[in-house]
Amino acid sequence: MTAAALRFDGIGKTFPGVKALDSISFTAHPGQVHALMGENGAGKSTLLKILGGAYIPSSGSVQIGAQTMAFKCAADSIASGVAVIHQELHLVPEMSVAENLFLGHLPARFGVVNRSQLRQRALACLKGLADEIDPQEKLGRLSLGQRQLVEIAKALSRGAHVIAFDEPTSSLSAREIDRLMAIITRLRDEGKVVLYVSHRMEEVFRICDAVTVFKDGRYVRTFDDMRALSHDQLVTCMVGRDIQ
């Protein structure tokens, strides 16, 4: 099923003495990978934390389709079908893959976890994403790339239709990056809204359909078609001056 569009409308975020975001407005459409780009401190990660319910905006609103959201915590965001995949994964290394996938809603009766049912559910979640991962394996024994796949599988198991990635390839090998790109392409083709934060220009041109540029907490511009955009044009927009 195709997701509804994601709209940021006049989003502002102020911390004591600092305006991190100033009236950010743009729309990310389903069936697209939408990049967020800007220099360090531009406000990209702050916006994702608002989307994920970690921060409450000082002004403005987040809209999914015709509905205005009021995320007061991460649980509100998750319940609305939003998943934010941060650089620091929200997983427990000492627990099994299956336990991480269903943490908080393990299949249990009278306080006893049904291990067989848990394994079957975990296998179903991992199918097509990470078939080689044993659900009973301790998460801490997996590579970083595999842990990231578990996080994505967890998000999809909860019905996420808006998925945001914050610098997802920063510690991955070339092979793991290729695998992640294939998964993101699949999510796009399934009609999900995908946000992609990265400082790696080659990845943005490889995987993204549109890009919104931030500078010093402010909206600069959205390019709706990456195919019509050059590397130099994007860099110029980010830094605010022509590159010689």
PDB file of C-alpha atoms in Angstrom:
ATOM      1  CA  MET A   1       0.000   0.000   0.000  1.00  0.00           C
ATOM      2  CA  THR A   2       1.337   3.448  -0.924  1.00  0.00           C
ATOM      3  CA  ALA A   3       2.088   5.758   1.985  1.00  0.00           C
ATOM      4  CA  ALA A   4       0.797   9.307   2.358  1.00  0.00           C
ATOM      5  CA  ALA A   5       3.071  12.275   1.750  1.00  0.00           C
ATOM      6  CA  LEU A   6       5.144  13.632   4.637  1.00  0.00           C
ATOM      7  CA  ARG A   7       4.958  17.400   5.149  1.00  0.00           C
ATOM      8  CA  PHE A   8       7.044  19.620   7.425  1.00  0.00           C
ATOM      9  CA  ASP A   9       5.189  22.916   7.858  1.00  0.00           C
ATOM     10  CA  GLY A  10       7.025  25.836   9.456  1.00  0.00           C
ATOM     11  CA  ILE A  11       9.094  23.657  11.784  1.00  0.00           C
ATOM     12  CA  GLY A  12      11.182  25.609  14.266  1.00  0.00           C
ATOM     13  CA  LYS A  13      13.309  24.361  17.147  1.00  0.00           C
ATOM     14  CA  THR A  14      14.977  26.576  19.711  1.00  0.00           C
ATOM     15  CA  PHE A  15      17.345  25.529  22.462  1.00  0.00           C
ATOM     16  CA  PRO A  16      18.619  27.967  25.107  1.00  0.00           C
ATOM     17  CA  GLY A  17      20.524  30.575  23.129  1.00  0.00           C
ATOM     18  CA  VAL A  18      20.369  28.613  19.866  1.00  0.00           C
ATOM     19  CA  LYS A  19      17.825  28.501  17.029  1.00  0.00           C
ATOM     20  CA  ALA A  20      18.517  25.066  15.536  1.00  0.00           C
ATOM     21  CA  LEU A  21      15.678  25.178  12.984  1.00  0.00           C
ATOM     22  CA  ASP A  22      13.919  28.227  11.571  1.00  0.00           C
ATOM     23  CA  SER A  23      10.571  27.706   9.820  1.00  0.00           C
ATOM     24  CA  ILE A  24      11.408  24.587   7.784  1.00  0.00           C
ATOM     25  CA  SER A  25       8.753  23.670   5.197  1.00  0.00           C
ATOM     26  CA  PHE A  26       8.890  21.021   2.482  1.00  0.00           C
ATOM     27  CA  THR A  27       7.147  17.832   1.370  1.00  0.00           C
ATOM     28  CA  ALA A  28       8.574  14.329   0.868  1.00  0.00           C
ATOM     29  CA  HIS A  29       6.494  12.127  -1.396  1.00  0.00           C
ATOM     30  CA  PRO A  30       5.800   8.382  -1.273  1.00  0.00           C
ATOM     31  CA  GLY A  31       7.728   6.277  -3.748  1.00  0.00           C
ATOM     32  CA  GLN A  32      10.740   8.586  -3.562  1.00  0.00           C
ATOM     33  CA  VAL A  33      14.043   8.730  -1.707  1.00  0.00           C
ATOM     34  CA  HIS A  34      14.328  12.327  -0.512  1.00  0.00           C
ATOM     35  CA  ALA A  35      17.774  13.498   0.594  1.00  0.00           C
ATOM     36  CA  LEU A  36      18.420  16.114   3.271  1.00  0.00           C
ATOM     37  CA  MET A  37      21.743  17.858   2.752  1.00  0.00           C
ATOM     38  CA  GLY A  38      23.708  20.679   4.309  1.00  0.00           C
ATOM     39  CA  GLU A  39      26.951  21.348   6.097  1.00  0.00           C
ATOM     40  CA  ASN A  40      27.472  20.226   9.699  1.00  0.00           C
ATOM     41  CA  GLY A  41      25.069  22.053  12.002  1.00  0.00           C
ATOM     42  CA  ALA A  42      22.571  22.772   9.222  1.00  0.00           C
ATOM     43  CA  GLY A  43      19.742  21.147  11.199  1.00  0.00           C
ATOM     44  CA  LYS A  44      19.224  17.853   9.383  1.00  0.00           C
ATOM     45  CA  SER A  45      19.579  15.565  12.391  1.00  0.00           C
ATOM     46  CA  THR A  46      17.493  17.906  14.550  1.00  0.00           C
ATOM     47  CA  LEU A  47      14.647  17.605  12.056  1.00  0.00           C
ATOM     48  CA  LEU A  48      14.881  13.806  12.142  1.00  0.00           C
ATOM     49  CA  LYS A  49      14.757  13.868  15.944  1.00  0.00           C
ATOM     50  CA  ILE A  50      11.529  15.855  15.714  1.00  0.00           C
ATOM     51  CA  LEU A  51      10.157  13.330  13.222  1.00  0.00           C
ATOM     52  CA  GLY A  52      11.153  10.499  15.560  1.00  0.00           C
ATOM     53  CA  GLY A  53       9.569  12.096  18.631  1.00  0.00           C
ATOM     54  CA  ALA A  54      12.857  12.729  20.463  1.00  0.00           C
ATOM     55  CA  TYR A  55      12.348  16.511  20.224  1.00  0.00           C
ATOM     56  CA  ILE A  56       9.110  18.498  20.311  1.00  0.00           C
ATOM     57  CA  PRO A  57       9.152  21.375  17.811  1.00  0.00           C
ATOM     58  CA  SER A  58       9.041  24.910  19.178  1.00  0.00           C
ATOM     59  CA  SER A  59       6.787  25.875  16.267  1.00  0.00           C
ATOM     60  CA  GLY A  60       5.196  24.348  13.195  1.00  0.00           C
ATOM     61  CA  SER A  61       3.840  20.874  12.581  1.00  0.00           C
ATOM     62  CA  VAL A  62       4.515  17.493  10.998  1.00  0.00           C
ATOM     63  CA  GLN A  63       1.797  16.178   8.700  1.00  0.00           C
ATOM     64  CA  ILE A  64       1.340  12.721   7.231  1.00  0.00           C
ATOM     65  CA  GLY A  65      -1.291  12.881   4.549  1.00  0.00           C
ATOM     66  CA  ALA A  66      -4.164  15.007   5.854  1.00  0.00           C
ATOM     67  CA  GLN A  67      -3.339  14.314   9.496  1.00  0.00           C
ATOM     68  CA  THR A  68      -1.340  16.692  11.682  1.00  0.00           C
ATOM     69  CA  MET A  69       0.852  14.719  14.056  1.00  0.00           C
ATOM     70  CA  ALA A  70       1.699  15.654  17.646  1.00  0.00           C
ATOM     71  CA  PHE A  71       4.635  13.449  18.586  1.00  0.00           C
ATOM     72  CA  LYS A  72       5.472  13.857  22.270  1.00  0.00           C
ATOM     73  CA  CYS A  73       7.781  10.851  22.444  1.00  0.00           C
ATOM     74  CA  ALA A  74       9.319   8.136  20.269  1.00  0.00           C
ATOM     75  CA  ALA A  75       6.385   5.800  20.955  1.00  0.00           C
ATOM     76  CA  ASP A  76       3.986   8.298  19.347  1.00  0.00           C
ATOM     77  CA  SER A  77       6.125   8.441  16.218  1.00  0.00           C
ATOM     78  CA  ILE A  78       6.428   4.651  15.974  1.00  0.00           C
ATOM     79  CA  ALA A  79       2.670   4.216  16.461  1.00  0.00           C
ATOM     80  CA  SER A  80       2.089   6.567  13.523  1.00  0.00           C
ATOM     81  CA  GLY A  81       4.182   4.432  11.172  1.00  0.00           C
ATOM     82  CA  VAL A  82       7.423   6.409  11.373  1.00  0.00           C
ATOM     83  CA  ALA A  83      10.882   4.880  11.836  1.00  0.00           C
ATOM     84  CA  VAL A  84      14.158   6.773  12.154  1.00  0.00           C
ATOM     85  CA  ILE A  85      17.314   4.706  11.678  1.00  0.00           C
ATOM     86  CA  HIS A  86      19.995   6.640  13.569  1.00  0.00           C
ATOM     87  CA  GLN A  87      23.756   6.150  13.476  1.00  0.00           C
ATOM     88  CA  GLU A  88      23.471   4.852  17.047  1.00  0.00           C
ATOM     89  CA  LEU A  89      21.140   1.882  16.633  1.00  0.00           C
ATOM     90  CA  HIS A  90      18.447   1.371  19.263  1.00  0.00           C
ATOM     91  CA  LEU A  91      19.212  -2.294  19.891  1.00  0.00           C
ATOM     92  CA  VAL A  92      20.418  -4.372  22.851  1.00  0.00           C
ATOM     93  CA  PRO A  93      23.681  -6.251  22.083  1.00  0.00           C
ATOM     94  CA  GLU A  94      23.232  -8.750  24.934  1.00  0.00           C
ATOM     95  CA  MET A  95      19.848  -9.942  23.640  1.00  0.00           C
ATOM     96  CA  SER A  96      19.141 -12.207  20.685  1.00  0.00           C
ATOM     97  CA  VAL A  97      18.168 -10.891  17.268  1.00  0.00           C
ATOM     98  CA  ALA A  98      14.619 -12.180  17.758  1.00  0.00           C
ATOM     99  CA  GLU A  99      14.306 -10.557  21.179  1.00  0.00           C
ATOM    100  CA  ASN A 100      15.461  -7.246  19.726  1.00  0.00           C
ATOM    101  CA  LEU A 101      12.944  -7.462  16.905  1.00  0.00           C
ATOM    102  CA  PHE A 102      10.021  -7.901  19.280  1.00  0.00           C
ATOM    103  CA  LEU A 103      11.268  -6.156  22.403  1.00  0.00           C
ATOM    104  CA  GLY A 104       8.243  -4.896  24.327  1.00  0.00           C
ATOM    105  CA  HIS A 105       5.807  -7.279  22.658  1.00  0.00           C
ATOM    106  CA  LEU A 106       7.329 -10.755  22.892  1.00  0.00           C
ATOM    107  CA  PRO A 107       4.887 -13.639  22.269  1.00  0.00           C
ATOM    108  CA  ALA A 108       4.245 -14.872  25.798  1.00  0.00           C
ATOM    109  CA  ARG A 109       1.628 -16.611  27.909  1.00  0.00           C
ATOM    110  CA  PHE A 110       1.542 -16.264  31.699  1.00  0.00           C
ATOM    111  CA  GLY A 111       4.912 -14.530  31.512  1.00  0.00           C
ATOM    112  CA  VAL A 112       6.611 -17.360  29.591  1.00  0.00           C
ATOM    113  CA  VAL A 113       7.967 -16.477  26.150  1.00  0.00           C
ATOM    114  CA  ASN A 114       6.994 -18.850  23.354  1.00  0.00           C
ATOM    115  CA  ARG A 115      10.465 -19.341  21.853  1.00  0.00           C
ATOM    116  CA  SER A 116       9.263 -21.312  18.839  1.00  0.00           C
ATOM    117  CA  GLN A 117       6.734 -18.648  17.900  1.00  0.00           C
ATOM    118  CA  LEU A 118       9.318 -15.926  18.496  1.00  0.00           C
ATOM    119  CA  ARG A 119      11.767 -17.624  16.137  1.00  0.00           C
ATOM    120  CA  GLN A 120       9.167 -18.075  13.400  1.00  0.00           C
ATOM    121  CA  ARG A 121       8.089 -14.452  13.612  1.00  0.00           C
ATOM    122  CA  ALA A 122      11.706 -13.304  13.508  1.00  0.00           C
ATOM    123  CA  LEU A 123      12.453 -15.442  10.446  1.00  0.00           C
ATOM    124  CA  ALA A 124       9.457 -13.889   8.694  1.00  0.00           C
ATOM    125  CA  CYS A 125      10.708 -10.373   9.526  1.00  0.00           C
ATOM    126  CA  LEU A 126      14.217 -11.070   8.280  1.00  0.00           C
ATOM    127  CA  LYS A 127      13.106 -12.815   5.088  1.00  0.00           C
ATOM    128  CA  GLY A 128      14.326 -10.940   2.026  1.00  0.00           C
ATOM    129  CA  LEU A 129      16.352  -8.522   4.145  1.00  0.00           C
ATOM    130  CA  ALA A 130      18.844 -10.668   6.015  1.00  0.00           C
ATOM    131  CA  ASP A 131      18.088 -14.338   5.442  1.00  0.00           C
ATOM    132  CA  GLU A 132      21.545 -15.362   6.646  1.00  0.00           C
ATOM    133  CA  ILE A 133      20.997 -14.030  10.178  1.00  0.00           C
ATOM    134  CA  ASP A 134      20.062 -16.596  12.831  1.00  0.00           C
ATOM    135  CA  PRO A 135      17.285 -15.103  15.008  1.00  0.00           C
ATOM    136  CA  GLN A 136      18.778 -16.851  18.046  1.00  0.00           C
ATOM    137  CA  GLU A 137      22.198 -15.228  17.566  1.00  0.00           C
ATOM    138  CA  LYS A 138      23.222 -12.585  20.086  1.00  0.00           C
ATOM    139  CA  LEU A 139      22.922  -9.218  18.392  1.00  0.00           C
ATOM    140  CA  GLY A 140      26.341  -8.150  19.656  1.00  0.00           C
ATOM    141  CA  ARG A 141      27.987 -10.835  17.515  1.00  0.00           C
ATOM    142  CA  LEU A 142      26.668  -9.373  14.266  1.00  0.00           C
ATOM    143  CA  SER A 143      28.507  -6.917  12.045  1.00  0.00           C
ATOM    144  CA  LEU A 144      27.357  -3.299  12.099  1.00  0.00           C
ATOM    145  CA  GLY A 145      25.781  -3.761   8.682  1.00  0.00           C
ATOM    146  CA  GLN A 146      23.807  -6.770   9.900  1.00  0.00           C
ATOM    147  CA  ARG A 147      22.656  -4.896  13.005  1.00  0.00           C
ATOM    148  CA  GLN A 148      21.391  -2.130  10.762  1.00  0.00           C
ATOM    149  CA  LEU A 149      19.383  -4.690   8.781  1.00  0.00           C
ATOM    150  CA  VAL A 150      17.845  -5.913  12.044  1.00  0.00           C
ATOM    151  CA  GLU A 151      16.842  -2.323  12.848  1.00  0.00           C
ATOM    152  CA  ILE A 152      15.208  -1.968   9.426  1.00  0.00           C
ATOM    153  CA  ALA A 153      13.419  -5.308   9.828  1.00  0.00           C
ATOM    154  CA  LYS A 154      12.175  -4.165  13.243  1.00  0.00           C
ATOM    155  CA  ALA A 155      10.797  -0.957  11.733  1.00  0.00           C
ATOM    156  CA  LEU A 156       9.007  -2.824   8.949  1.00  0.00           C
ATOM    157  CA  SER A 157       7.550  -5.341  11.414  1.00  0.00           C
ATOM    158  CA  ARG A 158       5.881  -2.396  13.159  1.00  0.00           C
ATOM    159  CA  GLY A 159       4.296  -1.199   9.930  1.00  0.00           C
ATOM    160  CA  ALA A 160       6.582   1.745   9.187  1.00  0.00           C
ATOM    161  CA  HIS A 161       5.647   3.621   6.011  1.00  0.00           C
ATOM    162  CA  VAL A 162       7.876   6.643   6.628  1.00  0.00           C
ATOM    163  CA  ILE A 163      11.526   5.625   7.098  1.00  0.00           C
ATOM    164  CA  ALA A 164      14.371   8.072   7.687  1.00  0.00           C
ATOM    165  CA  PHE A 165      18.063   7.170   7.547  1.00  0.00           C
ATOM    166  CA  ASP A 166      20.609   9.374   9.344  1.00  0.00           C
ATOM    167  CA  GLU A 167      24.116   8.910   7.872  1.00  0.00           C
ATOM    168  CA  PRO A 168      23.486   5.157   7.471  1.00  0.00           C
ATOM    169  CA  THR A 169      26.703   4.284   5.615  1.00  0.00           C
ATOM    170  CA  SER A 170      29.237   6.067   7.825  1.00  0.00           C
ATOM    171  CA  SER A 171      30.726   2.807   9.187  1.00  0.00           C
ATOM    172  CA  LEU A 172      29.760   0.292   6.489  1.00  0.00           C
ATOM    173  CA  SER A 173      31.942  -1.589   4.019  1.00  0.00           C
ATOM    174  CA  ALA A 174      31.437  -1.128   0.275  1.00  0.00           C
ATOM    175  CA  ARG A 175      29.574  -4.439   0.101  1.00  0.00           C
ATOM    176  CA  GLU A 176      27.296  -3.474   2.996  1.00  0.00           C
ATOM    177  CA  ILE A 177      26.600  -0.121   1.349  1.00  0.00           C
ATOM    178  CA  ASP A 178      25.542  -1.872  -1.873  1.00  0.00           C
ATOM    179  CA  ARG A 179      23.191  -4.086   0.102  1.00  0.00           C
ATOM    180  CA  LEU A 180      21.677  -1.126   1.945  1.00  0.00           C
ATOM    181  CA  MET A 181      21.166   0.743  -1.323  1.00  0.00           C
ATOM    182  CA  ALA A 182      19.276  -2.239  -2.738  1.00  0.00           C
ATOM    183  CA  ILE A 183      17.022  -2.315   0.331  1.00  0.00           C
ATOM    184  CA  ILE A 184      16.334   1.423   0.153  1.00  0.00           C
ATOM    185  CA  THR A 185      15.451   1.043  -3.529  1.00  0.00           C
ATOM    186  CA  ARG A 186      13.032  -1.712  -2.569  1.00  0.00           C
ATOM    187  CA  LEU A 187      11.414   0.483   0.108  1.00  0.00           C
ATOM    188  CA  ARG A 188      10.984   3.258  -2.448  1.00  0.00           C
ATOM    189  CA  ASP A 189       9.475   0.871  -4.989  1.00  0.00           C
ATOM    190  CA  GLU A 190       7.022  -0.332  -2.336  1.00  0.00           C
ATOM    191  CA  GLY A 191       5.703   3.227  -2.110  1.00  0.00           C
ATOM    192  CA  LYS A 192       7.211   4.253   1.205  1.00  0.00           C
ATOM    193  CA  VAL A 193       8.417   7.744   2.077  1.00  0.00           C
ATOM    194  CA  VAL A 194      12.193   7.527   2.516  1.00  0.00           C
ATOM    195  CA  LEU A 195      14.319  10.354   3.932  1.00  0.00           C
ATOM    196  CA  TYR A 196      18.074  10.053   3.518  1.00  0.00           C
ATOM    197  CA  VAL A 197      20.592  12.202   5.397  1.00  0.00           C
ATOM    198  CA  SER A 198      24.157  11.932   4.134  1.00  0.00           C
ATOM    199  CA  HIS A 199      27.224  14.079   3.528  1.00  0.00           C
ATOM    200  CA  ARG A 200      28.364  11.682   0.789  1.00  0.00           C
ATOM    201  CA  MET A 201      27.474  13.321  -2.499  1.00  0.00           C
ATOM    202  CA  GLU A 202      27.999  10.185  -4.585  1.00  0.00           C
ATOM    203  CA  GLU A 203      25.422   8.285  -2.524  1.00  0.00           C
ATOM    204  CA  VAL A 204      22.842  11.035  -2.853  1.00  0.00           C
ATOM    205  CA  PHE A 205      23.168  11.068  -6.638  1.00  0.00           C
ATOM    206  CA  ARG A 206      23.141   7.267  -6.706  1.00  0.00           C
ATOM    207  CA  ILE A 207      20.022   6.581  -4.646  1.00  0.00           C
ATOM    208  CA  CYS A 208      17.943   9.751  -4.240  1.00  0.00           C
ATOM    209  CA  ASP A 209      15.144  11.160  -6.377  1.00  0.00           C
ATOM    210  CA  ALA A 210      14.868  14.591  -4.728  1.00  0.00           C
ATOM    211  CA  VAL A 211      16.935  16.671  -2.312  1.00  0.00           C
ATOM    212  CA  THR A 212      16.232  19.466   0.158  1.00  0.00           C
ATOM    213  CA  VAL A 213      19.125  21.698   1.184  1.00  0.00           C
ATOM    214  CA  PHE A 214      19.502  23.264   4.650  1.00  0.00           C
ATOM    215  CA  LYS A 215      21.900  25.987   5.762  1.00  0.00           C
ATOM    216  CA  ASP A 216      22.302  27.266   9.328  1.00  0.00           C
ATOM    217  CA  GLY A 217      18.964  25.799  10.381  1.00  0.00           C
ATOM    218  CA  ARG A 218      17.068  27.323   7.476  1.00  0.00           C
ATOM    219  CA  TYR A 219      15.442  25.890   4.371  1.00  0.00           C
ATOM    220  CA  VAL A 220      17.325  26.816   1.199  1.00  0.00           C
ATOM    221  CA  ARG A 221      15.760  24.896  -1.676  1.00  0.00           C
ATOM    222  CA  THR A 222      14.240  21.616  -2.820  1.00  0.00           C
ATOM    223  CA  PHE A 223      15.310  20.026  -6.097  1.00  0.00           C
ATOM    224  CA  ASP A 224      12.510  17.692  -7.185  1.00  0.00           C
ATOM    225  CA  ASP A 225      14.490  15.831  -9.847  1.00  0.00           C
ATOM    226  CA  MET A 226      18.059  14.745  -9.129  1.00  0.00           C
ATOM    227  CA  ARG A 227      18.512  13.857 -12.794  1.00  0.00           C
ATOM    228  CA  ALA A 228      18.371  17.543 -13.704  1.00  0.00           C
ATOM    229  CA  LEU A 229      20.858  18.541 -10.996  1.00  0.00           C
ATOM    230  CA  SER A 230      24.637  18.693 -11.267  1.00  0.00           C
ATOM    231  CA  HIS A 231      27.174  18.067  -8.527  1.00  0.00           C
ATOM    232  CA  ASP A 232      28.389  21.680  -8.723  1.00  0.00           C
ATOM    233  CA  GLN A 233      24.852  23.080  -8.516  1.00  0.00           C
ATOM    234  CA  LEU A 234      24.179  21.128  -5.345  1.00  0.00           C
ATOM    235  CA  VAL A 235      27.458  22.132  -3.707  1.00  0.00           C
ATOM    236  CA  THR A 236      26.859  25.791  -4.601  1.00  0.00           C
ATOM    237  CA  CYS A 237      23.416  25.629  -3.025  1.00  0.00           C
ATOM    238  CA  MET A 238      24.823  24.061   0.151  1.00  0.00           C
ATOM    239  CA  VAL A 239      27.682  26.506   0.712  1.00  0.00           C
ATOM    240  CA  GLY A 240      25.946  29.599  -0.637  1.00  0.00           C
ATOM    241  CA  ARG A 241      28.570  30.568  -3.192  1.00  0.00           C
ATOM    242  CA  ASP A 242      29.950  29.412  -6.530  1.00  0.00           C
ATOM    243  CA  ILE A 243      32.693  26.779  -6.395  1.00  0.00           C
ATOM    244  CA  GLN A 244      35.758  27.745  -8.407  1.00  0.00           C
TER     245      GLN A 244
END
